[in-house]
mmCIF file of C-alpha atoms in Angstrom:
data_model
loop_
_atom_site.group_PDB
_atom_site.id
_atom_site.type_symbol
_atom_site.label_atom_id
_atom_site.label_comp_id
_atom_site.label_asym_id
_atom_site.label_seq_id
_atom_site.Cartn_x
_atom_site.Cartn_y
_atom_site.Cartn_z
ATOM 1 C CA MET A 598 61.340 52.757 -32.209
ATOM 2 C CA ALA A 599 63.471 50.919 -34.842
ATOM 3 C CA PRO A 600 61.789 50.220 -37.693
ATOM 4 C CA VAL A 601 59.947 46.494 -38.181
ATOM 5 C CA VAL A 602 62.264 44.536 -39.160
ATOM 6 C CA SER A 603 61.341 42.897 -42.294
ATOM 7 C CA GLY A 604 62.240 39.187 -41.717
ATOM 8 C CA THR A 605 60.720 36.103 -42.522
ATOM 9 C CA GLU A 606 57.285 35.048 -40.387
ATOM 10 C CA LEU A 607 57.219 31.129 -38.975
ATOM 11 C CA MET A 608 53.465 31.039 -38.330
ATOM 12 C CA VAL A 609 52.706 28.761 -35.014
ATOM 13 C CA ARG A 610 49.105 27.649 -35.083
ATOM 14 C CA MET A 611 46.958 26.844 -32.717
ATOM 15 C CA GLY A 612 48.635 23.716 -30.911
ATOM 16 C CA GLU A 613 52.049 23.691 -32.859
ATOM 17 C CA LEU A 614 55.497 24.583 -32.135
ATOM 18 C CA ALA A 615 58.611 26.311 -33.948
ATOM 19 C CA THR A 616 62.396 27.126 -32.621
ATOM 20 C CA SER A 617 64.742 29.240 -34.540
ATOM 21 C CA ALA A 618 68.269 30.390 -34.724
ATOM 22 C CA VAL A 619 68.170 32.027 -38.212
ATOM 23 C CA ALA A 620 68.941 35.976 -37.624
ATOM 24 C CA GLY A 621 65.866 37.429 -39.882
ATOM 25 C CA GLU A 622 63.361 34.917 -38.570
ATOM 26 C CA VAL A 623 60.360 35.244 -36.711
ATOM 27 C CA LEU A 624 58.195 32.826 -34.781
ATOM 28 C CA VAL A 625 54.001 34.138 -34.953
ATOM 29 C CA THR A 626 51.280 33.474 -33.746
ATOM 30 C CA ILE A 627 47.937 35.791 -34.892
ATOM 31 C CA GLY A 628 45.098 36.067 -32.569
ATOM 32 C CA LEU A 629 45.758 34.582 -29.203
ATOM 33 C CA GLY A 630 42.374 34.550 -27.610
ATOM 34 C CA SER A 631 42.351 32.205 -24.361
ATOM 35 C CA CYS A 632 45.150 29.816 -25.899
ATOM 36 C CA VAL A 633 48.487 30.917 -24.676
ATOM 37 C CA GLY A 634 51.840 31.819 -26.767
ATOM 38 C CA VAL A 635 54.716 30.491 -24.649
ATOM 39 C CA ALA A 636 58.230 31.953 -26.011
ATOM 40 C CA LEU A 637 61.446 30.540 -24.860
ATOM 41 C CA VAL A 638 64.416 32.537 -25.174
ATOM 42 C CA ASP A 639 68.790 31.710 -24.640
ATOM 43 C CA ALA A 640 69.221 34.460 -21.899
ATOM 44 C CA ARG A 641 72.786 34.941 -24.373
ATOM 45 C CA ARG A 642 72.347 33.689 -27.952
ATOM 46 C CA PRO A 643 69.770 34.181 -30.398
ATOM 47 C CA ILE A 644 68.012 31.030 -30.526
ATOM 48 C CA VAL A 645 63.994 31.855 -29.253
ATOM 49 C CA GLY A 646 61.188 29.166 -29.641
ATOM 50 C CA LEU A 647 57.213 29.635 -29.451
ATOM 51 C CA ALA A 648 54.390 27.104 -28.426
ATOM 52 C CA HIS A 649 50.600 28.038 -29.367
ATOM 53 C CA VAL A 650 48.920 26.087 -25.972
ATOM 54 C CA MET A 651 45.383 25.143 -26.339
ATOM 55 C CA LEU A 652 44.299 23.305 -23.041
ATOM 56 C CA PRO A 653 46.087 22.686 -19.737
ATOM 57 C CA GLU A 654 46.625 19.154 -19.595
ATOM 58 C CA ALA A 655 46.707 16.323 -22.119
ATOM 59 C CA VAL A 656 43.467 13.933 -21.394
ATOM 60 C CA GLY A 657 44.872 11.314 -24.296
ATOM 61 C CA ALA A 658 48.220 10.531 -25.704
ATOM 62 C CA ASP A 659 47.204 11.664 -29.160
ATOM 63 C CA GLY A 660 46.837 15.205 -31.006
ATOM 64 C CA PRO A 661 48.962 18.281 -31.509
ATOM 65 C CA ILE A 662 52.612 18.341 -29.734
ATOM 66 C CA ALA A 663 52.318 21.491 -28.577
ATOM 67 C CA LYS A 664 47.978 21.573 -27.879
ATOM 68 C CA PHE A 665 48.392 20.883 -24.018
ATOM 69 C CA ALA A 666 50.519 23.150 -21.176
ATOM 70 C CA ASP A 667 51.913 19.797 -19.861
ATOM 71 C CA ARG A 668 53.218 18.206 -22.852
ATOM 72 C CA GLY A 669 53.904 21.697 -25.296
ATOM 73 C CA VAL A 670 55.926 23.683 -22.976
ATOM 74 C CA PRO A 671 59.114 20.745 -21.753
ATOM 75 C CA GLU A 672 58.682 19.665 -25.608
ATOM 76 C CA LEU A 673 59.778 23.483 -26.430
ATOM 77 C CA ALA A 674 62.204 23.558 -23.935
ATOM 78 C CA ARG A 675 64.007 20.352 -25.036
ATOM 79 C CA GLN A 676 63.422 21.625 -28.934
ATOM 80 C CA VAL A 677 65.628 25.254 -27.894
ATOM 81 C CA LYS A 678 67.870 23.176 -25.965
ATOM 82 C CA ALA A 679 68.321 21.082 -29.006
ATOM 83 C CA LEU A 680 69.578 24.756 -30.912
ATOM 84 C CA GLY A 681 72.089 25.075 -28.319
ATOM 85 C CA ALA A 682 70.409 27.396 -25.663
ATOM 86 C CA ALA A 683 71.342 26.627 -22.611
ATOM 87 C CA ARG A 684 70.514 29.564 -19.847
ATOM 88 C CA LEU A 685 65.982 29.411 -20.989
ATOM 89 C CA GLU A 686 63.766 32.480 -19.861
ATOM 90 C CA ALA A 687 60.540 32.921 -20.811
ATOM 91 C CA VAL A 688 57.746 35.271 -21.832
ATOM 92 C CA ILE A 689 54.119 34.568 -22.042
ATOM 93 C CA VAL A 690 51.668 36.041 -23.719
ATOM 94 C CA GLY A 691 47.681 35.196 -24.035
ATOM 95 C CA GLY A 692 45.175 33.622 -21.347
ATOM 96 C CA ALA A 693 42.204 36.002 -22.130
ATOM 97 C CA GLN A 694 38.733 35.328 -21.079
ATOM 98 C CA MET A 695 37.391 35.913 -24.039
ATOM 99 C CA PHE A 696 33.813 35.312 -23.203
ATOM 100 C CA SER A 697 31.508 34.728 -20.020
ATOM 101 C CA PHE A 698 29.567 32.278 -20.856
ATOM 102 C CA GLY A 699 29.258 30.024 -17.345
ATOM 103 C CA GLY A 700 28.994 26.239 -18.151
ATOM 104 C CA SER A 701 30.410 23.302 -16.971
ATOM 105 C CA ASP A 702 33.997 23.375 -19.545
ATOM 106 C CA GLY A 703 33.942 26.570 -20.804
ATOM 107 C CA ALA A 704 35.064 28.419 -17.685
ATOM 108 C CA ASN A 705 38.318 30.911 -17.851
ATOM 109 C CA ILE A 706 40.725 28.182 -20.038
ATOM 110 C CA GLY A 707 42.559 31.864 -20.317
ATOM 111 C CA ALA A 708 43.517 31.214 -16.606
ATOM 112 C CA ARG A 709 43.934 27.671 -16.392
ATOM 113 C CA ASN A 710 45.839 27.426 -19.600
ATOM 114 C CA GLU A 711 48.084 30.641 -17.857
ATOM 115 C CA ALA A 712 48.361 28.447 -14.884
ATOM 116 C CA ALA A 713 49.209 25.749 -16.124
ATOM 117 C CA VAL A 714 52.238 27.283 -18.468
ATOM 118 C CA ARG A 715 53.437 28.843 -15.012
ATOM 119 C CA GLU A 716 53.148 25.337 -12.977
ATOM 120 C CA GLN A 717 55.098 24.100 -15.858
ATOM 121 C CA LEU A 718 58.115 27.047 -16.823
ATOM 122 C CA ASP A 719 58.293 26.794 -12.287
ATOM 123 C CA ARG A 720 58.875 22.885 -12.525
ATOM 124 C CA LEU A 721 61.743 23.447 -15.220
ATOM 125 C CA GLY A 722 62.988 26.326 -13.494
ATOM 126 C CA ILE A 723 62.523 28.518 -16.121
ATOM 127 C CA PRO A 724 61.982 32.434 -15.034
ATOM 128 C CA ILE A 725 59.611 34.584 -16.689
ATOM 129 C CA ARG A 726 60.553 37.285 -17.674
ATOM 130 C CA ALA A 727 57.641 39.498 -18.861
ATOM 131 C CA ALA A 728 53.788 38.675 -19.198
ATOM 132 C CA ALA A 729 50.969 39.737 -21.355
ATOM 133 C CA THR A 730 48.507 38.174 -20.114
ATOM 134 C CA GLY A 731 44.605 38.172 -18.825
ATOM 135 C CA GLY A 732 41.710 40.780 -20.038
ATOM 136 C CA ARG A 733 39.459 39.984 -22.863
ATOM 137 C CA LYS A 734 41.448 40.798 -25.685
ATOM 138 C CA GLY A 735 43.318 38.764 -28.073
ATOM 139 C CA ARG A 736 46.383 38.907 -29.217
ATOM 140 C CA THR A 737 49.141 38.386 -31.725
ATOM 141 C CA VAL A 738 52.747 37.918 -30.715
ATOM 142 C CA ARG A 739 56.087 37.458 -32.509
ATOM 143 C CA VAL A 740 59.246 36.317 -31.129
ATOM 144 C CA HIS A 741 62.397 37.401 -33.757
ATOM 145 C CA VAL A 742 65.547 36.551 -33.984
ATOM 146 C CA HIS A 743 67.443 39.282 -34.219
ATOM 147 C CA GLY A 744 67.965 40.627 -31.268
ATOM 148 C CA THR A 745 65.998 38.107 -29.782
ATOM 149 C CA ARG A 746 62.942 40.461 -28.795
ATOM 150 C CA VAL A 747 59.228 39.333 -28.243
ATOM 151 C CA THR A 748 57.021 42.011 -29.478
ATOM 152 C CA VAL A 749 53.051 41.932 -28.602
ATOM 153 C CA ARG A 750 50.243 43.672 -30.413
ATOM 154 C CA GLU A 751 46.345 43.785 -29.317
ATOM 155 C CA VAL A 752 43.665 44.357 -31.608
ATOM 156 C CA ALA A 753 43.884 48.221 -34.138
ATOM 157 C CA GLY A 754 46.633 48.396 -31.391
ATOM 158 C CA VAL A 755 50.628 49.297 -31.669
ATOM 159 C CA GLU A 756 53.202 46.877 -31.665
ATOM 160 C CA GLN A 757 54.916 46.590 -27.924
ATOM 161 C CA GLU A 758 57.918 45.487 -27.236
ATOM 162 C CA LEU A 759 57.655 42.940 -23.961
ATOM 163 C CA TYR A 760 61.345 41.477 -24.181
ATOM 164 C CA GLY A 761 64.391 42.545 -26.015
ATOM 165 C CA ARG A 762 68.101 42.613 -25.283
ATOM 166 C CA GLY A 763 67.854 46.415 -25.680
ATOM 167 C CA ILE A 764 65.933 46.719 -22.289
ATOM 168 C CA GLN A 765 68.375 43.929 -20.183
ATOM 169 C CA MET B 1306 42.514 12.439 -40.771
ATOM 170 C CA THR B 1307 38.164 12.727 -41.287
ATOM 171 C CA HIS B 1308 36.098 10.300 -40.374
ATOM 172 C CA TYR B 1309 33.204 11.334 -42.242
ATOM 173 C CA THR B 1310 31.732 9.918 -45.861
ATOM 174 C CA ASP B 1311 30.901 12.555 -48.746
ATOM 175 C CA MET B 1312 27.217 11.709 -48.033
ATOM 176 C CA GLN B 1313 27.386 12.093 -44.508
ATOM 177 C CA LEU B 1314 29.325 15.786 -45.203
ATOM 178 C CA ASP B 1315 26.518 16.398 -48.065
ATOM 179 C CA ALA B 1316 23.816 15.780 -45.470
ATOM 180 C CA LEU B 1317 25.363 18.265 -42.968
ATOM 181 C CA ARG B 1318 26.056 20.196 -45.975
ATOM 182 C CA GLU B 1319 22.630 19.782 -46.205
ATOM 183 C CA LEU B 1320 21.469 21.268 -43.116
ATOM 184 C CA ALA B 1321 23.385 24.046 -43.184
ATOM 185 C CA ASN B 1322 21.372 25.216 -46.054
ATOM 186 C CA ILE B 1323 18.147 25.195 -44.603
ATOM 187 C CA GLY B 1324 19.141 26.492 -41.151
ATOM 188 C CA SER B 1325 21.198 29.315 -42.898
ATOM 189 C CA GLY B 1326 18.120 29.892 -45.509
ATOM 190 C CA ASN B 1327 15.834 30.183 -42.566
ATOM 191 C CA ALA B 1328 17.876 32.892 -40.868
ATOM 192 C CA GLY B 1329 18.433 34.732 -44.088
ATOM 193 C CA THR B 1330 14.515 34.907 -44.654
ATOM 194 C CA ALA B 1331 14.144 36.843 -41.245
ATOM 195 C CA LEU B 1332 17.336 38.867 -41.692
ATOM 196 C CA SER B 1333 15.568 39.824 -44.724
ATOM 197 C CA ALA B 1334 12.434 40.840 -43.051
ATOM 198 C CA MET B 1335 14.350 42.618 -40.186
ATOM 199 C CA LEU B 1336 15.881 45.037 -42.955
ATOM 200 C CA GLY B 1337 13.144 44.980 -45.704
ATOM 201 C CA GLN B 1338 15.840 44.179 -47.828
ATOM 202 C CA PRO B 1339 16.388 41.016 -50.220
ATOM 203 C CA VAL B 1340 19.365 38.444 -49.006
ATOM 204 C CA ASP B 1341 21.191 35.790 -50.718
ATOM 205 C CA ILE B 1342 22.377 32.929 -49.448
ATOM 206 C CA SER B 1343 25.844 31.881 -50.501
ATOM 207 C CA VAL B 1344 26.781 27.211 -50.737
ATOM 208 C CA PRO B 1345 27.302 26.700 -47.317
ATOM 209 C CA ALA B 1346 30.642 24.231 -46.981
ATOM 210 C CA ALA B 1347 30.627 21.480 -44.316
ATOM 211 C CA LYS B 1348 34.277 20.927 -43.657
ATOM 212 C CA ALA B 1349 36.067 18.762 -41.153
ATOM 213 C CA LEU B 1350 39.294 20.128 -40.069
ATOM 214 C CA PRO B 1351 42.216 20.087 -37.679
ATOM 215 C CA LEU B 1352 41.423 22.880 -35.213
ATOM 216 C CA ALA B 1353 44.528 24.504 -36.565
ATOM 217 C CA ASN B 1354 43.107 24.476 -40.185
ATOM 218 C CA ALA B 1355 39.239 25.108 -38.495
ATOM 219 C CA VAL B 1356 40.691 28.369 -36.790
ATOM 220 C CA GLU B 1357 41.537 29.861 -40.706
ATOM 221 C CA ALA B 1358 38.287 28.505 -42.155
ATOM 222 C CA ALA B 1359 36.660 31.935 -42.202
ATOM 223 C CA GLY B 1360 39.635 33.616 -43.419
ATOM 224 C CA ASP B 1361 42.964 35.931 -42.478
ATOM 225 C CA PRO B 1362 42.836 34.875 -38.701
ATOM 226 C CA GLU B 1363 43.951 38.833 -37.688
ATOM 227 C CA THR B 1364 41.462 40.214 -39.159
ATOM 228 C CA LEU B 1365 39.296 42.613 -37.407
ATOM 229 C CA ALA B 1366 35.229 41.183 -37.332
ATOM 230 C CA THR B 1367 32.644 41.766 -34.624
ATOM 231 C CA GLY B 1368 31.154 38.357 -33.523
ATOM 232 C CA VAL B 1369 27.940 37.361 -32.150
ATOM 233 C CA VAL B 1370 28.288 33.607 -30.391
ATOM 234 C CA LEU B 1371 25.427 32.032 -29.118
ATOM 235 C CA PRO B 1372 26.268 27.908 -27.132
ATOM 236 C CA ILE B 1373 23.434 26.045 -27.986
ATOM 237 C CA PHE B 1374 22.198 23.298 -25.677
ATOM 238 C CA GLY B 1375 20.551 20.572 -25.444
ATOM 239 C CA ASP B 1376 19.926 17.141 -26.790
ATOM 240 C CA ILE B 1377 23.509 18.574 -28.689
ATOM 241 C CA ASP B 1378 26.404 20.885 -27.866
ATOM 242 C CA ALA B 1379 27.335 23.377 -30.511
ATOM 243 C CA THR B 1380 27.822 27.256 -31.183
ATOM 244 C CA VAL B 1381 27.262 29.128 -33.697
ATOM 245 C CA VAL B 1382 28.888 32.161 -34.794
ATOM 246 C CA LEU B 1383 27.960 34.618 -36.268
ATOM 247 C CA LEU B 1384 31.438 37.432 -38.325
ATOM 248 C CA PHE B 1385 30.493 40.363 -39.381
ATOM 249 C CA PRO B 1386 33.436 42.598 -40.722
ATOM 250 C CA PRO B 1387 33.672 45.565 -39.838
ATOM 251 C CA ASP B 1388 33.009 47.534 -43.153
ATOM 252 C CA ASP B 1389 29.613 44.900 -44.016
ATOM 253 C CA GLU B 1390 28.697 46.364 -39.856
ATOM 254 C CA ALA B 1391 28.465 49.659 -40.547
ATOM 255 C CA ILE B 1392 26.697 48.678 -43.591
ATOM 256 C CA LEU B 1393 24.375 46.668 -41.754
ATOM 257 C CA CYS B 1394 23.575 49.008 -38.802
ATOM 258 C CA THR B 1395 23.166 51.733 -41.091
ATOM 259 C CA LEU B 1396 20.148 49.384 -42.330
ATOM 260 C CA LEU B 1397 18.866 49.184 -39.129
ATOM 261 C CA GLY B 1398 18.932 53.010 -38.369
ATOM 262 C CA VAL B 1399 21.746 52.643 -35.185
ATOM 263 C CA GLU B 1400 25.277 54.374 -35.301
ATOM 264 C CA PRO B 1401 27.683 51.522 -35.656
ATOM 265 C CA GLY B 1402 31.039 51.509 -33.254
ATOM 266 C CA THR B 1403 28.727 52.576 -30.631
ATOM 267 C CA ASP B 1404 26.711 50.501 -27.964
ATOM 268 C CA ASP B 1405 23.712 50.625 -29.297
ATOM 269 C CA GLY B 1406 25.523 49.746 -32.721
ATOM 270 C CA TYR B 1407 26.835 46.694 -31.007
ATOM 271 C CA SER B 1408 23.654 45.417 -29.119
ATOM 272 C CA ALA B 1409 21.804 46.049 -32.635
ATOM 273 C CA LEU B 1410 24.321 43.247 -34.189
ATOM 274 C CA GLY B 1411 23.376 41.102 -30.347
ATOM 275 C CA GLU B 1412 20.159 41.380 -31.515
ATOM 276 C CA ILE B 1413 20.672 40.558 -35.358
ATOM 277 C CA GLY B 1414 22.584 37.508 -34.487
ATOM 278 C CA ASN B 1415 20.420 36.669 -31.835
ATOM 279 C CA ILE B 1416 16.790 36.410 -34.246
ATOM 280 C CA LEU B 1417 19.267 34.404 -36.932
ATOM 281 C CA GLY B 1418 20.822 31.860 -34.735
ATOM 282 C CA CYS B 1419 17.391 31.449 -33.163
ATOM 283 C CA SER B 1420 16.222 31.130 -36.602
ATOM 284 C CA TYR B 1421 18.878 28.546 -37.588
ATOM 285 C CA VAL B 1422 18.692 26.501 -34.394
ATOM 286 C CA ASN B 1423 15.060 26.140 -34.926
ATOM 287 C CA SER B 1424 14.903 25.070 -38.408
ATOM 288 C CA LEU B 1425 18.242 21.843 -37.349
ATOM 289 C CA ALA B 1426 15.802 21.569 -34.247
ATOM 290 C CA GLU B 1427 12.927 20.909 -36.494
ATOM 291 C CA MET B 1428 14.578 18.626 -39.038
ATOM 292 C CA THR B 1429 16.032 16.546 -36.889
ATOM 293 C CA GLY B 1430 13.300 16.296 -34.382
ATOM 294 C CA LEU B 1431 16.721 17.278 -31.852
ATOM 295 C CA ALA B 1432 15.644 19.466 -28.407
ATOM 296 C CA ILE B 1433 17.687 21.903 -28.783
ATOM 297 C CA GLU B 1434 18.104 25.973 -28.009
ATOM 298 C CA PRO B 1435 20.267 28.809 -27.763
ATOM 299 C CA ARG B 1436 21.836 31.033 -24.915
ATOM 300 C CA PRO B 1437 21.486 34.291 -25.415
ATOM 301 C CA PRO B 1438 24.714 35.247 -27.860
ATOM 302 C CA GLU B 1439 27.553 37.222 -26.325
ATOM 303 C CA THR B 1440 29.213 40.021 -28.787
ATOM 304 C CA VAL B 1441 32.827 40.847 -28.908
ATOM 305 C CA ALA B 1442 34.906 42.843 -31.280
ATOM 306 C CA ASP B 1443 38.297 41.651 -32.023
ATOM 307 C CA MET B 1444 40.868 39.398 -34.230
ATOM 308 C CA VAL B 1445 38.550 36.166 -35.985
ATOM 309 C CA GLY B 1446 41.354 33.984 -35.111
ATOM 310 C CA ALA B 1447 41.143 34.815 -31.248
ATOM 311 C CA ILE B 1448 37.442 34.635 -31.742
ATOM 312 C CA LEU B 1449 37.458 30.762 -33.235
ATOM 313 C CA ALA B 1450 40.383 29.530 -31.309
ATOM 314 C CA SER B 1451 38.628 30.535 -27.916
ATOM 315 C CA VAL B 1452 35.517 28.774 -29.085
ATOM 316 C CA LEU B 1453 37.096 25.760 -30.609
ATOM 317 C CA ALA B 1454 39.406 25.045 -27.356
ATOM 318 C CA VAL B 1455 35.718 24.985 -24.868
ATOM 319 C CA ARG B 1456 35.792 21.219 -26.614
ATOM 320 C CA ALA B 1457 38.389 20.355 -27.922
ATOM 321 C CA ASP B 1458 39.848 18.252 -24.986
ATOM 322 C CA SER B 1459 39.033 15.259 -26.656
ATOM 323 C CA THR B 1460 38.997 15.509 -30.148
ATOM 324 C CA ASN B 1461 42.209 17.496 -32.752
ATOM 325 C CA LEU B 1462 39.105 17.781 -35.506
ATOM 326 C CA ALA B 1463 36.571 20.555 -35.518
ATOM 327 C CA LEU B 1464 33.511 20.246 -37.633
ATOM 328 C CA VAL B 1465 32.924 23.677 -39.544
ATOM 329 C CA MET B 1466 29.207 24.846 -41.099
ATOM 330 C CA ASP B 1467 29.640 27.509 -42.716
ATOM 331 C CA SER B 1468 27.991 29.720 -45.194
ATOM 332 C CA ARG B 1469 27.130 33.689 -46.254
ATOM 333 C CA LEU B 1470 24.028 36.063 -46.063
ATOM 334 C CA ILE B 1471 24.821 38.601 -48.423
ATOM 335 C CA VAL B 1472 22.090 41.752 -48.419
ATOM 336 C CA GLU B 1473 21.073 42.266 -51.932
ATOM 337 C CA GLY B 1474 21.707 45.748 -53.730
ATOM 338 C CA GLN B 1475 24.413 46.519 -50.650
ATOM 339 C CA GLU B 1476 28.225 45.464 -49.859
ATOM 340 C CA CYS B 1477 27.414 43.620 -46.959
ATOM 341 C CA GLU B 1478 27.898 39.521 -45.921
ATOM 342 C CA LEU B 1479 27.889 38.094 -42.773
ATOM 343 C CA THR B 1480 29.810 34.401 -42.093
ATOM 344 C CA PHE B 1481 27.627 32.555 -40.121
ATOM 345 C CA LEU B 1482 29.341 29.203 -38.556
ATOM 346 C CA LEU B 1483 27.991 25.564 -37.080
ATOM 347 C CA LEU B 1484 30.403 24.638 -34.993
ATOM 348 C CA PRO B 1485 29.470 21.144 -33.626
ATOM 349 C CA SER B 1486 30.684 19.103 -30.953
ATOM 350 C CA LEU B 1487 31.798 15.403 -32.324
ATOM 351 C CA GLN B 1488 29.304 13.572 -30.191
ATOM 352 C CA GLY B 1489 26.646 16.222 -31.511
ATOM 353 C CA ILE B 1490 27.696 15.429 -35.524
ATOM 354 C CA ASP B 1491 26.924 11.999 -34.576
ATOM 355 C CA GLU B 1492 23.739 12.898 -32.670
ATOM 356 C CA LEU B 1493 22.583 14.849 -35.903
ATOM 357 C CA LEU B 1494 23.694 12.067 -38.170
ATOM 358 C CA GLY B 1495 21.626 9.280 -36.254
ATOM 359 C CA ARG B 1496 19.147 11.803 -36.821
ATOM 360 C CA LEU B 1497 19.158 11.764 -40.450
ATOM 361 C CA GLY B 1498 19.660 7.816 -40.330
ATOM 362 C CA LEU B 1499 23.337 8.738 -41.797
ATOM 363 C CA ALA B 1500 25.241 7.578 -38.357
#
């Protein structure tokens, strides 16, 4: 396996999104539990974006732009296209169920997040090329501009490539 | 962004202080060792910052999570870093990293969480009780983000009441977080005459 490219890591925290077309930059979200990391990449050119979605549907107009899937995913698509991306593909990571308490509102937010993200991508006509979702473990996702790679790591695990030009 | 006054945050910090004091006494009785409590913090933070309140989000920790129900909704989270967890298990005479070890940590979490919550209930007159805890070993960020997401629909702010318990003479400490819902905070402040 190639050595990890030591690029500039840009943190995408809960409710945030970021885009990049700068070789060497890596968009990172650490510790996705029930949240979903949505990576959008251009199919031909090194243009990428990452959103850190926390909940399925917005109840009000305020809050960080990527907090809710129904606002964050279309906004990410818009911003990646603004950088010149034409043919978008998606990789989704996260949506785990860390805890099993039932309760009215606690019921599997992870699965609801994943469903909401898939619905938005479907509506926008963006195909999902790879996914590491569900289960009970937290995950960290990295979106590398160089090689347009998306890698994922579970706690105490190794970095695994989910998407990359090399495996196209 | 915060809409809490210094006086309100001071009062919440004092609640956390007394609650973690009681939890420390319970831990000390269990271990037969003195336990120190660090000065607790009470901070109103944007959600993304709240995830980082307990340190590097990628750090591995064992988290014991107790949902609190009753007059207020809240969650108590105890975080044990791996090395500290191992020391604690050894003090309790169980093998770290085994089912027995996790079960013992869950039980510690249960006892500490209950003593914390009971002292909150006594001080405020609120009827609140914890549900049985769940124990997970994962990244701190994943644990906290998943706890915060449950109540994040209508708020962009989290109140983090954070204290540390340190077992004297051992390199062993754990982080204790109380994450109330916003309505829960108003209710707490109301009972203290500070709403």
